[in-house]
PDB file of C-alpha atoms in Angstrom:
ATOM      1  CA  MET A   1    -151.327 127.323 -44.691  1.00 60.00           C
ATOM      2  CA  LYS A   2    -150.524 124.942 -47.484  1.00 68.00           C
ATOM      3  CA  SER A   3    -152.332 125.697 -50.718  1.00 71.00           C
ATOM      4  CA  VAL A   4    -151.708 124.629 -54.512  1.00 75.00           C
ATOM      5  CA  VAL A   5    -149.700 127.803 -54.897  1.00 81.00           C
ATOM      6  CA  THR A   6    -147.713 127.879 -51.974  1.00 82.00           C
ATOM      7  CA  THR A   7    -146.782 124.284 -52.475  1.00 83.00           C
ATOM      8  CA  VAL A   8    -145.524 124.889 -55.985  1.00 87.00           C
ATOM      9  CA  ILE A   9    -143.501 127.794 -54.962  1.00 88.00           C
ATOM     10  CA  ALA A  10    -142.083 126.175 -52.082  1.00 88.00           C
ATOM     11  CA  ALA A  11    -141.055 123.052 -54.031  1.00 88.00           C
ATOM     12  CA  ALA A  12    -139.596 125.279 -56.616  1.00 91.00           C
ATOM     13  CA  ASP A  13    -137.553 127.187 -54.096  1.00 90.00           C
ATOM     14  CA  ALA A  14    -136.396 124.110 -52.306  1.00 92.00           C
ATOM     15  CA  ALA A  15    -135.329 123.069 -55.553  1.00 92.00           C
ATOM     16  CA  GLY A  16    -133.276 126.300 -56.133  1.00 93.00           C
ATOM     17  CA  ARG A  17    -135.472 127.472 -59.420  1.00 92.00           C
ATOM     18  CA  PHE A  18    -138.495 129.088 -60.522  1.00 91.00           C
ATOM     19  CA  PRO A  19    -141.676 127.544 -61.167  1.00 90.00           C
ATOM     20  CA  SER A  20    -141.797 125.252 -64.211  1.00 90.00           C
ATOM     21  CA  THR A  21    -144.132 125.235 -66.768  1.00 91.00           C
ATOM     22  CA  SER A  22    -145.867 122.347 -65.331  1.00 89.00           C
ATOM     23  CA  ASP A  23    -145.918 123.825 -61.942  1.00 87.00           C
ATOM     24  CA  LEU A  24    -147.546 126.575 -63.362  1.00 88.00           C
ATOM     25  CA  GLU A  25    -150.033 124.503 -65.203  1.00 90.00           C
ATOM     26  CA  SER A  26    -150.970 122.794 -61.851  1.00 85.00           C
ATOM     27  CA  VAL A  27    -151.718 126.351 -60.540  1.00 85.00           C
ATOM     28  CA  GLN A  28    -153.607 127.098 -63.333  1.00 88.00           C
ATOM     29  CA  GLY A  29    -155.878 123.717 -63.193  1.00 84.00           C
ATOM     30  CA  SER A  30    -156.450 124.616 -59.489  1.00 83.00           C
ATOM     31  CA  ILE A  31    -157.628 128.255 -60.407  1.00 85.00           C
ATOM     32  CA  GLN A  32    -159.925 126.670 -62.963  1.00 87.00           C
ATOM     33  CA  ARG A  33    -161.592 124.477 -60.724  1.00 89.00           C
ATOM     34  CA  ALA A  34    -161.930 127.356 -57.927  1.00 91.00           C
ATOM     35  CA  ALA A  35    -165.552 128.044 -58.914  1.00 93.00           C
ATOM     36  CA  ALA A  36    -166.438 124.378 -58.276  1.00 95.00           C
ATOM     37  CA  ARG A  37    -164.644 124.346 -54.918  1.00 95.00           C
ATOM     38  CA  LEU A  38    -166.301 127.273 -53.748  1.00 95.00           C
ATOM     39  CA  GLU A  39    -169.698 126.201 -54.777  1.00 95.00           C
ATOM     40  CA  ALA A  40    -169.019 122.681 -52.998  1.00 95.00           C
ATOM     41  CA  ALA A  41    -167.738 124.896 -49.817  1.00 96.00           C
ATOM     42  CA  GLU A  42    -170.860 126.968 -49.772  1.00 96.00           C
ATOM     43  CA  LYS A  43    -173.286 123.886 -50.258  1.00 94.00           C
ATOM     44  CA  LEU A  44    -171.601 122.289 -47.546  1.00 94.00           C
ATOM     45  CA  ALA A  45    -171.875 125.297 -45.429  1.00 94.00           C
ATOM     46  CA  HIS A  46    -175.594 125.470 -45.867  1.00 93.00           C
ATOM     47  CA  ASN A  47    -175.807 121.754 -44.892  1.00 91.00           C
ATOM     48  CA  LEU A  48    -172.827 121.133 -42.395  1.00 93.00           C
ATOM     49  CA  ASP A  49    -174.979 120.280 -39.500  1.00 94.00           C
ATOM     50  CA  ALA A  50    -177.217 117.788 -41.219  1.00 93.00           C
ATOM     51  CA  VAL A  51    -174.409 116.152 -43.145  1.00 93.00           C
ATOM     52  CA  ALA A  52    -172.251 115.581 -40.023  1.00 94.00           C
ATOM     53  CA  GLN A  53    -175.211 114.501 -37.841  1.00 94.00           C
ATOM     54  CA  GLU A  54    -176.372 111.849 -40.603  1.00 95.00           C
ATOM     55  CA  ALA A  55    -172.572 110.740 -40.984  1.00 95.00           C
ATOM     56  CA  TYR A  56    -172.375 110.231 -37.199  1.00 93.00           C
ATOM     57  CA  ASP A  57    -175.803 108.259 -36.955  1.00 94.00           C
ATOM     58  CA  ALA A  58    -174.527 106.061 -39.955  1.00 94.00           C
ATOM     59  CA  CYS A  59    -171.155 105.404 -38.082  1.00 92.00           C
ATOM     60  CA  ILE A  60    -173.259 104.591 -34.871  1.00 92.00           C
ATOM     61  CA  LYS A  61    -175.455 102.200 -36.932  1.00 93.00           C
ATOM     62  CA  LYS A  62    -172.416 100.529 -38.412  1.00 93.00           C
ATOM     63  CA  TYR A  63    -170.846 100.176 -35.093  1.00 91.00           C
ATOM     64  CA  PRO A  64    -173.149  99.942 -32.573  1.00 91.00           C
ATOM     65  CA  TYR A  65    -170.779  98.283 -29.959  1.00 90.00           C
ATOM     66  CA  LEU A  66    -169.372 101.924 -29.308  1.00 86.00           C
ATOM     67  CA  ASN A  67    -172.537 102.559 -27.220  1.00 86.00           C
ATOM     68  CA  ASN A  68    -171.644  99.729 -24.919  1.00 89.00           C
ATOM     69  CA  ALA A  69    -170.397 100.714 -21.474  1.00 88.00           C
ATOM     70  CA  GLY A  70    -166.786 101.937 -21.383  1.00 83.00           C
ATOM     71  CA  GLU A  71    -166.657 102.323 -25.057  1.00 83.00           C
ATOM     72  CA  ALA A  72    -166.018 105.477 -27.283  1.00 77.00           C
ATOM     73  CA  ASN A  73    -169.706 106.323 -27.351  1.00 80.00           C
ATOM     74  CA  SER A  74    -171.134 105.172 -24.328  1.00 84.00           C
ATOM     75  CA  THR A  75    -171.944 108.480 -22.344  1.00 89.00           C
ATOM     76  CA  ASP A  76    -173.681 111.441 -23.534  1.00 90.00           C
ATOM     77  CA  THR A  77    -170.456 113.427 -23.199  1.00 90.00           C
ATOM     78  CA  TYR A  78    -168.461 110.786 -25.439  1.00 86.00           C
ATOM     79  CA  LYS A  79    -171.236 111.102 -28.108  1.00 88.00           C
ATOM     80  CA  ALA A  80    -171.051 114.778 -28.121  1.00 91.00           C
ATOM     81  CA  LYS A  81    -167.192 114.684 -28.626  1.00 88.00           C
ATOM     82  CA  CYS A  82    -167.643 112.013 -31.220  1.00 88.00           C
ATOM     83  CA  ALA A  83    -170.160 114.193 -33.281  1.00 91.00           C
ATOM     84  CA  ARG A  84    -168.174 117.067 -32.635  1.00 92.00           C
ATOM     85  CA  ASP A  85    -164.953 115.259 -34.334  1.00 90.00           C
ATOM     86  CA  ILE A  86    -166.846 114.484 -37.466  1.00 92.00           C
ATOM     87  CA  LYS A  87    -168.235 118.003 -37.570  1.00 95.00           C
ATOM     88  CA  HIS A  88    -164.564 119.205 -37.281  1.00 93.00           C
ATOM     89  CA  TYR A  89    -163.515 116.942 -40.171  1.00 94.00           C
ATOM     90  CA  MET A  90    -166.378 118.240 -42.472  1.00 95.00           C
ATOM     91  CA  ARG A  91    -165.255 121.787 -41.442  1.00 96.00           C
ATOM     92  CA  LEU A  92    -161.694 120.974 -42.430  1.00 95.00           C
ATOM     93  CA  ILE A  93    -162.879 119.679 -45.820  1.00 95.00           C
ATOM     94  CA  GLN A  94    -164.773 122.750 -46.134  1.00 96.00           C
ATOM     95  CA  TYR A  95    -161.606 124.708 -45.423  1.00 94.00           C
ATOM     96  CA  CYS A  96    -159.701 122.815 -48.044  1.00 93.00           C
ATOM     97  CA  LEU A  97    -162.199 123.523 -50.278  1.00 94.00           C
ATOM     98  CA  VAL A  98    -161.835 127.378 -50.226  1.00 92.00           C
ATOM     99  CA  VAL A  99    -157.889 127.056 -50.077  1.00 88.00           C
ATOM    100  CA  GLY A 100    -157.789 124.675 -53.032  1.00 87.00           C
ATOM    101  CA  GLY A 101    -155.212 122.172 -51.096  1.00 85.00           C
ATOM    102  CA  THR A 102    -155.053 119.533 -48.466  1.00 88.00           C
ATOM    103  CA  GLY A 103    -153.168 121.907 -45.915  1.00 83.00           C
ATOM    104  CA  PRO A 104    -155.816 121.960 -43.224  1.00 86.00           C
ATOM    105  CA  LEU A 105    -156.591 118.535 -43.042  1.00 91.00           C
ATOM    106  CA  ASP A 106    -152.879 117.875 -42.794  1.00 88.00           C
ATOM    107  CA  GLU A 107    -152.118 120.143 -40.351  1.00 83.00           C
ATOM    108  CA  TRP A 108    -155.229 119.968 -38.032  1.00 84.00           C
ATOM    109  CA  GLY A 109    -157.066 116.885 -38.869  1.00 84.00           C
ATOM    110  CA  ILE A 110    -154.801 113.867 -39.899  1.00 84.00           C
ATOM    111  CA  ALA A 111    -151.490 114.038 -38.146  1.00 80.00           C
ATOM    112  CA  GLY A 112    -152.913 115.265 -34.950  1.00 76.00           C
ATOM    113  CA  GLY A 113    -156.117 113.472 -35.135  1.00 76.00           C
ATOM    114  CA  ARG A 114    -154.340 109.933 -35.619  1.00 73.00           C
ATOM    115  CA  GLU A 115    -152.048 110.682 -32.584  1.00 77.00           C
ATOM    116  CA  VAL A 116    -154.592 111.546 -30.335  1.00 79.00           C
ATOM    117  CA  TYR A 117    -156.795 108.442 -31.294  1.00 77.00           C
ATOM    118  CA  ARG A 118    -153.805 106.333 -30.892  1.00 78.00           C
ATOM    119  CA  ALA A 119    -153.035 107.725 -27.592  1.00 81.00           C
ATOM    120  CA  LEU A 120    -156.482 107.525 -26.249  1.00 77.00           C
ATOM    121  CA  GLY A 121    -157.208 104.000 -27.810  1.00 78.00           C
ATOM    122  CA  LEU A 122    -159.781 105.144 -30.197  1.00 78.00           C
ATOM    123  CA  PRO A 123    -160.651 103.423 -33.180  1.00 81.00           C
ATOM    124  CA  THR A 124    -160.025 105.388 -36.435  1.00 86.00           C
ATOM    125  CA  ALA A 125    -162.855 102.975 -38.559  1.00 89.00           C
ATOM    126  CA  PRO A 126    -165.785 104.638 -37.169  1.00 90.00           C
ATOM    127  CA  TYR A 127    -164.468 108.105 -38.550  1.00 90.00           C
ATOM    128  CA  VAL A 128    -163.518 106.358 -41.829  1.00 92.00           C
ATOM    129  CA  ALA A 129    -167.368 104.975 -42.039  1.00 95.00           C
ATOM    130  CA  ALA A 130    -168.800 108.517 -41.271  1.00 95.00           C
ATOM    131  CA  LEU A 131    -166.734 110.213 -43.747  1.00 95.00           C
ATOM    132  CA  SER A 132    -167.353 107.271 -46.265  1.00 96.00           C
ATOM    133  CA  PHE A 133    -170.992 107.905 -45.689  1.00 95.00           C
ATOM    134  CA  ALA A 134    -170.804 111.486 -46.126  1.00 94.00           C
ATOM    135  CA  ARG A 135    -169.138 110.769 -49.564  1.00 94.00           C
ATOM    136  CA  ASN A 136    -171.610 108.356 -50.746  1.00 93.00           C
ATOM    137  CA  ARG A 137    -174.589 110.719 -49.609  1.00 90.00           C
ATOM    138  CA  GLY A 138    -173.366 113.334 -52.028  1.00 88.00           C
ATOM    139  CA  CYS A 139    -175.693 113.807 -55.135  1.00 86.00           C
ATOM    140  CA  THR A 140    -175.788 115.754 -58.119  1.00 85.00           C
ATOM    141  CA  PRO A 141    -177.654 117.732 -59.070  1.00 87.00           C
ATOM    142  CA  ARG A 142    -179.770 117.472 -55.644  1.00 86.00           C
ATOM    143  CA  ASP A 143    -176.676 118.886 -53.462  1.00 87.00           C
ATOM    144  CA  MET A 144    -174.302 120.350 -56.051  1.00 93.00           C
ATOM    145  CA  SER A 145    -172.870 120.346 -59.673  1.00 94.00           C
ATOM    146  CA  ALA A 146    -170.921 117.254 -60.884  1.00 94.00           C
ATOM    147  CA  GLN A 147    -167.737 119.232 -60.836  1.00 94.00           C
ATOM    148  CA  ALA A 148    -168.415 120.345 -57.018  1.00 95.00           C
ATOM    149  CA  LEU A 149    -169.202 117.016 -55.935  1.00 95.00           C
ATOM    150  CA  SER A 150    -165.872 115.754 -57.542  1.00 95.00           C
ATOM    151  CA  GLU A 151    -163.794 118.351 -55.804  1.00 95.00           C
ATOM    152  CA  TYR A 152    -165.824 117.606 -52.636  1.00 96.00           C
ATOM    153  CA  ASN A 153    -165.386 113.781 -52.887  1.00 96.00           C
ATOM    154  CA  THR A 154    -161.818 114.192 -53.686  1.00 95.00           C
ATOM    155  CA  LEU A 155    -161.071 115.526 -50.295  1.00 96.00           C
ATOM    156  CA  LEU A 156    -163.435 113.298 -48.724  1.00 96.00           C
ATOM    157  CA  ASP A 157    -161.242 110.365 -50.163  1.00 96.00           C
ATOM    158  CA  TYR A 158    -158.104 111.986 -49.149  1.00 95.00           C
ATOM    159  CA  ALA A 159    -159.165 111.997 -45.470  1.00 94.00           C
ATOM    160  CA  ILE A 160    -160.551 108.539 -45.817  1.00 94.00           C
ATOM    161  CA  ASN A 161    -157.531 107.330 -46.990  1.00 93.00           C
ATOM    162  CA  SER A 162    -155.217 109.076 -44.767  1.00 90.00           C
ATOM    163  CA  LEU A 163    -157.209 107.765 -41.638  1.00 88.00           C
ATOM    164  CA  SER A 164    -157.361 104.152 -43.041  1.00 83.00           C
TER     165      SER A 164
END
């Protein structure tokens, strides 16, 4: 799994050197933000179902044509799969918060997801809309501290930009 520590070590190793001072400073910064990331992961865990469902509802509200016959959200099975996929992205973001890197999103959500959506002819814009809703829904101090919300939003931005 790719984390800030493994990324720094792998990059230094690939360059045939020991980690530099700036490499170690990036690891230190990640460690200093760990408490905020874990707070965000914990808060997301407590509200994962609600956040995912609200994001799904916002996505369908923005793209109502998806409910038309033959579209990606036209049957109960398709609706369940779409909601499942949004929840899956939220879980990957939670996992990224815990590991302190984008590895889970990179490996299990973005590269594979884009290929699956392309192969099935599914648009990624609704997923982007759902993740954007989740990003804009967050509020400090209602949901989490400002630093925790910043860490959470950074990962949502990463997922949004990668799927766009």
